[in-house]
mmCIF file of C-alpha atoms in Angstrom:
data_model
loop_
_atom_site.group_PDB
_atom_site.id
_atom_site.type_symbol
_atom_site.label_atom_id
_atom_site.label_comp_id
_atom_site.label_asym_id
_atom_site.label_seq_id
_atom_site.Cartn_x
_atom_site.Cartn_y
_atom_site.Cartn_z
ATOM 1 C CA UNK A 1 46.334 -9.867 20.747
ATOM 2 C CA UNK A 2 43.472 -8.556 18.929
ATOM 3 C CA UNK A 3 43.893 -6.893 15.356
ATOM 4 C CA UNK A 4 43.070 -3.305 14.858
ATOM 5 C CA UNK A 5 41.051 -2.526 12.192
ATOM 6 C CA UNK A 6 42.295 -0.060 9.419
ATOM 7 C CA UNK A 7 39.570 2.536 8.823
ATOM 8 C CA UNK A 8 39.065 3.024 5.052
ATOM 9 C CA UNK A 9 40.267 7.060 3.974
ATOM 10 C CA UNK A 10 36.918 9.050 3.926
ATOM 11 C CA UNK A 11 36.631 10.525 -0.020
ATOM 12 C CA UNK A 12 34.373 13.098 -1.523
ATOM 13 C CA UNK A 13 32.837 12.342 -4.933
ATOM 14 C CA UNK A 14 30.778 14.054 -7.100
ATOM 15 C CA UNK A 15 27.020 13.045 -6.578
ATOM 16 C CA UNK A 16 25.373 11.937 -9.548
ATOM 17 C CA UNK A 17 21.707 11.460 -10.544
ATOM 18 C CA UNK A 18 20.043 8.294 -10.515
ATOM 19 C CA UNK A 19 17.420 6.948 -12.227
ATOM 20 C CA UNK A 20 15.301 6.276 -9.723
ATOM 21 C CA UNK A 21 11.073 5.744 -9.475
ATOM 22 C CA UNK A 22 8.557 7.081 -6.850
ATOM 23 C CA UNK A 23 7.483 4.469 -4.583
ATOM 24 C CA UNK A 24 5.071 6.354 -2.107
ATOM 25 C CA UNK A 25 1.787 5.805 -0.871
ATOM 26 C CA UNK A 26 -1.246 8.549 -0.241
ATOM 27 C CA UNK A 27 -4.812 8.259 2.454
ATOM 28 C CA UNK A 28 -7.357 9.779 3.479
ATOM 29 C CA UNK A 29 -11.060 9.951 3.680
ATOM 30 C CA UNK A 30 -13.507 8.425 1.362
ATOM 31 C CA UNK A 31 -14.117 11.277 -1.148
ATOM 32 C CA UNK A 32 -10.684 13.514 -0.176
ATOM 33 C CA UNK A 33 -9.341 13.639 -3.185
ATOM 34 C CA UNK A 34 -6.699 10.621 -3.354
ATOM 35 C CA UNK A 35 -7.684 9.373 -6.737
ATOM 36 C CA UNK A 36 -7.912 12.311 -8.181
ATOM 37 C CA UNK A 37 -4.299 13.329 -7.170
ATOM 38 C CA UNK A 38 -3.350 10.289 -8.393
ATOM 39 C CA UNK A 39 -4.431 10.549 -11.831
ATOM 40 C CA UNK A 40 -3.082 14.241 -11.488
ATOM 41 C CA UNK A 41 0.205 12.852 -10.605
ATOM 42 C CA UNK A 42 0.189 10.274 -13.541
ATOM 43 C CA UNK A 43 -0.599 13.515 -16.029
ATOM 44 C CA UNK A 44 2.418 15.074 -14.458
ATOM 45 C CA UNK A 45 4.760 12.104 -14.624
ATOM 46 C CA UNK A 46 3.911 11.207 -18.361
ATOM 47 C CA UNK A 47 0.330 10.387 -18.609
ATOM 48 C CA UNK A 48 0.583 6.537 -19.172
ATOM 49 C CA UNK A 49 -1.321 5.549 -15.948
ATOM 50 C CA UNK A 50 -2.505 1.674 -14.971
ATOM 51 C CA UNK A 51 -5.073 1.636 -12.289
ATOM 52 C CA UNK A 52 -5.123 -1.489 -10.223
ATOM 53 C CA UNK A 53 -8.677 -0.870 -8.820
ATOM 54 C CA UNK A 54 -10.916 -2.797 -6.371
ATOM 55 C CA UNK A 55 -13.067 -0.124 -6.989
ATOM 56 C CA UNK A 56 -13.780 0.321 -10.537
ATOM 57 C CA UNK A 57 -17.211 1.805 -9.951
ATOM 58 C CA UNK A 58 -15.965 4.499 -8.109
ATOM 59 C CA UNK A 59 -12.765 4.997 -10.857
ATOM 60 C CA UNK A 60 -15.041 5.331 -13.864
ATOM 61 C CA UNK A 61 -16.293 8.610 -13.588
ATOM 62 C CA UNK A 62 -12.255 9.150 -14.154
ATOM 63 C CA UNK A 63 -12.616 8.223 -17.749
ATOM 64 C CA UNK A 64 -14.117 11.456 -18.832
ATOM 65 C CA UNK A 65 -10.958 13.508 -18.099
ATOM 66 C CA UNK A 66 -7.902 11.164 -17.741
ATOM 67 C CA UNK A 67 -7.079 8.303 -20.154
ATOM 68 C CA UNK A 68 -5.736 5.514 -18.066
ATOM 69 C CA UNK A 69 -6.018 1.730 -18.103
ATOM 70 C CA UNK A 70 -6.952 -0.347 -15.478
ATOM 71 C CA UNK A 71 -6.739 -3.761 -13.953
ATOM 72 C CA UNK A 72 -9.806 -4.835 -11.783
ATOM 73 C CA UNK A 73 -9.819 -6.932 -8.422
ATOM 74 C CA UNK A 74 -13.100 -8.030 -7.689
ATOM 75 C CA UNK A 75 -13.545 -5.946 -4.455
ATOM 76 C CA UNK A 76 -16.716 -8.632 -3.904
ATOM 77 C CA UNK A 77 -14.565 -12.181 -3.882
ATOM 78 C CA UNK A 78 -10.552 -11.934 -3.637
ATOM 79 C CA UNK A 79 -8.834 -9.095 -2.094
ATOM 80 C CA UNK A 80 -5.748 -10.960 -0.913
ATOM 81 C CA UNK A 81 -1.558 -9.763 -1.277
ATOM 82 C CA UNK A 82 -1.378 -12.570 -3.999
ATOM 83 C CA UNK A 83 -3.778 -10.833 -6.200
ATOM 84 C CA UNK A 84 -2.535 -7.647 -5.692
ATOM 85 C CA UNK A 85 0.758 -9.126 -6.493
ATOM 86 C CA UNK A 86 -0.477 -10.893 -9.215
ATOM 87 C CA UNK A 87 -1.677 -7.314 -10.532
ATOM 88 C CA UNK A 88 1.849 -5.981 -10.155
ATOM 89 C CA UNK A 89 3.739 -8.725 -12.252
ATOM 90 C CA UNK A 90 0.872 -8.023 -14.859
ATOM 91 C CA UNK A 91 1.246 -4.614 -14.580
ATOM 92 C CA UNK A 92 5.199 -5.065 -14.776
ATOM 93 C CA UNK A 93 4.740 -6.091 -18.842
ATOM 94 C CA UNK A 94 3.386 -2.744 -19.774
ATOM 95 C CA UNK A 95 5.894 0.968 -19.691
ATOM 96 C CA UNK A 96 3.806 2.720 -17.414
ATOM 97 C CA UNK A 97 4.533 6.367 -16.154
ATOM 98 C CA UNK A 98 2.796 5.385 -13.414
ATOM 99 C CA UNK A 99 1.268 2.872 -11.584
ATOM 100 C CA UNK A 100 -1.826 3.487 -9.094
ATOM 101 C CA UNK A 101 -3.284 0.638 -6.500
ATOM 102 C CA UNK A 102 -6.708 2.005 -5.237
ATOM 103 C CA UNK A 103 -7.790 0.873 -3.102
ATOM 104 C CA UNK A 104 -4.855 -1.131 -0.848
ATOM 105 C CA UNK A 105 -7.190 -1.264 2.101
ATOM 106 C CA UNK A 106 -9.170 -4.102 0.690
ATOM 107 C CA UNK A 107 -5.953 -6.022 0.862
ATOM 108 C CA UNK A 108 -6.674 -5.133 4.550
ATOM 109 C CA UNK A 109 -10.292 -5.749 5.502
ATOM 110 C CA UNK A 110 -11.683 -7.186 2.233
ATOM 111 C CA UNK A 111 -12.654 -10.578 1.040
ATOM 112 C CA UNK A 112 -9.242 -12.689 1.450
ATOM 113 C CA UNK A 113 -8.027 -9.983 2.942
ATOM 114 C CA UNK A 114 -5.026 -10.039 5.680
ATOM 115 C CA UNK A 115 -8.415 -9.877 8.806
ATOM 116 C CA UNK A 116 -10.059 -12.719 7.154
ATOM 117 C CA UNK A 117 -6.860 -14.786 6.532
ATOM 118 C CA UNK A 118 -5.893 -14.506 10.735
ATOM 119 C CA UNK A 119 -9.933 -15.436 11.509
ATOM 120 C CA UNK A 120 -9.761 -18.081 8.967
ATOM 121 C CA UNK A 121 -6.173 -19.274 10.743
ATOM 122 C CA UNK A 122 -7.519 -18.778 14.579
ATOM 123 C CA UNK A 123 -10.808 -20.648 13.692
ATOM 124 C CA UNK A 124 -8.302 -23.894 13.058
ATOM 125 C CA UNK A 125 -6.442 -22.981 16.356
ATOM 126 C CA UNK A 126 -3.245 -23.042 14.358
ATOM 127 C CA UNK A 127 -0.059 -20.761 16.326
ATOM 128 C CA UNK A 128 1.516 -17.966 14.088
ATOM 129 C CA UNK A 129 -1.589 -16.625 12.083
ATOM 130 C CA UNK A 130 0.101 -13.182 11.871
ATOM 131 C CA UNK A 131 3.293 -14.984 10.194
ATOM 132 C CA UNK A 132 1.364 -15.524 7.234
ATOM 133 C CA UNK A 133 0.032 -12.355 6.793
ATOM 134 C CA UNK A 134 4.090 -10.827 7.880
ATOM 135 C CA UNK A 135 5.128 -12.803 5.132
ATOM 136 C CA UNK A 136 2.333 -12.147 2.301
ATOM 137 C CA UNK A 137 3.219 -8.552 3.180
ATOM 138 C CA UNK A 138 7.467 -8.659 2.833
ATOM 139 C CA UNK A 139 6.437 -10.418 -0.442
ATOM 140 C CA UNK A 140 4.163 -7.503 -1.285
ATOM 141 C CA UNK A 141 6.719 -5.166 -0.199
ATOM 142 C CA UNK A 142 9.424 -7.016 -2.316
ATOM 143 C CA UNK A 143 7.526 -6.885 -5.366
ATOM 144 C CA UNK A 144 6.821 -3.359 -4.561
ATOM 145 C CA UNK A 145 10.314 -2.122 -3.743
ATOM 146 C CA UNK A 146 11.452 -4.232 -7.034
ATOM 147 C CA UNK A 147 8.915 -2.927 -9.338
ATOM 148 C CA UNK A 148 10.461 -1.314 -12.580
ATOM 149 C CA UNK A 149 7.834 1.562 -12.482
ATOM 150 C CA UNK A 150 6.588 4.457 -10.750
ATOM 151 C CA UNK A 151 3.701 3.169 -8.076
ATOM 152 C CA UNK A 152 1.205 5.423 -6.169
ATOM 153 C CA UNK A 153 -0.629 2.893 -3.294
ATOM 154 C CA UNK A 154 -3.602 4.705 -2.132
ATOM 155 C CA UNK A 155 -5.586 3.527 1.128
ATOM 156 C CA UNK A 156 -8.634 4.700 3.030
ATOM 157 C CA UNK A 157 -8.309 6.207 5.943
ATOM 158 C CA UNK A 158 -10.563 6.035 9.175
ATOM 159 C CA UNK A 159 -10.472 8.769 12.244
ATOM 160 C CA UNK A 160 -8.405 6.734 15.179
ATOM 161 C CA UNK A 161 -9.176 7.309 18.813
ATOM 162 C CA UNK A 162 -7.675 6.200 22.144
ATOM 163 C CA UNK A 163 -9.313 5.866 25.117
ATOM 164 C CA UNK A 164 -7.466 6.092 28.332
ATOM 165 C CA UNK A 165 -7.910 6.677 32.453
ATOM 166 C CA UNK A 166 -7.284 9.999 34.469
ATOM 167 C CA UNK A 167 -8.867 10.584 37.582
ATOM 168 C CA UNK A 168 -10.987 8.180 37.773
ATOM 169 C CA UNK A 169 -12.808 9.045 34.529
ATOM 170 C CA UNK A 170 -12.393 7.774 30.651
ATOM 171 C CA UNK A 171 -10.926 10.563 28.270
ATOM 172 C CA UNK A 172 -11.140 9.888 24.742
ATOM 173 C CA UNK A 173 -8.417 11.790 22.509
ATOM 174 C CA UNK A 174 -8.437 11.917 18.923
ATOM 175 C CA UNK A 175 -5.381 10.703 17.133
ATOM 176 C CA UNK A 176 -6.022 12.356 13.582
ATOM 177 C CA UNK A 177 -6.905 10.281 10.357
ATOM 178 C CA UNK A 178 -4.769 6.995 9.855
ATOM 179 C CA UNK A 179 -4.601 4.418 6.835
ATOM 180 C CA UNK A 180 -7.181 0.753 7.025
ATOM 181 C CA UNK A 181 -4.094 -1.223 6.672
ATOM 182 C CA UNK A 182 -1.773 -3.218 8.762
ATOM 183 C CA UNK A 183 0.156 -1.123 11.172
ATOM 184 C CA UNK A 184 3.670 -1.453 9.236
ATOM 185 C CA UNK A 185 2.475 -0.700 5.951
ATOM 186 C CA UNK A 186 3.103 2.801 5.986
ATOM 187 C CA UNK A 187 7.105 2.322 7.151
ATOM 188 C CA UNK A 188 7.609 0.609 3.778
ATOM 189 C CA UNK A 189 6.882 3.532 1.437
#
């Protein structure tokens, strides 16, 4: 005879706050506005802001009305999840307010990025290419979700399409602006 299970007696406690940081992530258009809400957001939250940029160019005109520090990833030779994870465990020795990744879709499409990891995999016909990058990612996300500060990720964003078949002819529908990144990137934030 099977053994029922005693439920446990359902309580109400008093809710209490918990210190807790922002983990969220923001995209858009080159030129909407995502850096600048993030140093906004880092005024708001403190003002002691680290920039992990693979775009410093575009991030110094910044420096005239925000003080921040940054961290640079060359944008022109290693865009990869370690060296944005690198970043993160450097980042992790400072006491940040906040801490801003711009931009996170170079980790994407840039040099050593997650595209150029599965064409340098498929070019040695090796199985499970997108394992790697699955995994590089959890660690990314890991790092993220265990990271003792307040983090802003911000991505580009690109106009998405679909084309499909009605009647015998091809509609094309426009499915709004969505982030250069791998498809479960966004769930994590």
């Amino acid at each position: 005879m099977a053994k029922v299970r005693q439920r446990t007696p359902l309580t109400v406690v008093p809710c209490k706050p918990e210190a807790s940081k922002m983990k969220a992530m923001v995209y858009g258009l080159q030129g909407s506005g995502k850096t600048f809400f993030a140093m906004e957001a880092g005024k708001y939250l403190g003002g002691k802001v680290l920039v992990i940029s693979s775009e410093p160019k575009d991030l110094q005109h910044y420096a005239k009305s925000y003080k921040f520090s940054k961290i640079e990833i060359d944008r022109g030779s290693d865009c990869s999840l370690a060296r944005y994870a690198e970043a993160l465990e450097l980042a992790c020795e400072g006491d940040w307010d906040l801490v801003v990744i711009d931009s996170f879709s170079d980790s994407w499409d840039g040099p050593k990025g997650s595209l150029e990891y599965v064409h340098e995999v498929e070019e040695k016909h090796q199985f499970g290419r997108w394992d790697g990058v699955g995994r590089q990612l959890d660690g990314f996300h890991n790092a993220v979700n265990n990271f003792p500060h307040n983090i802003l990720v911000c991505m580009r964003g690109e106009e998405k399409y679909k084309m499909s078949r009605a009647g015998g002819r091809t509609e094309i529908t426009a499915e709004g602006i969505q982030p250069i990144c791998s498809k479960t990137v966004p769930f994590r934030f």
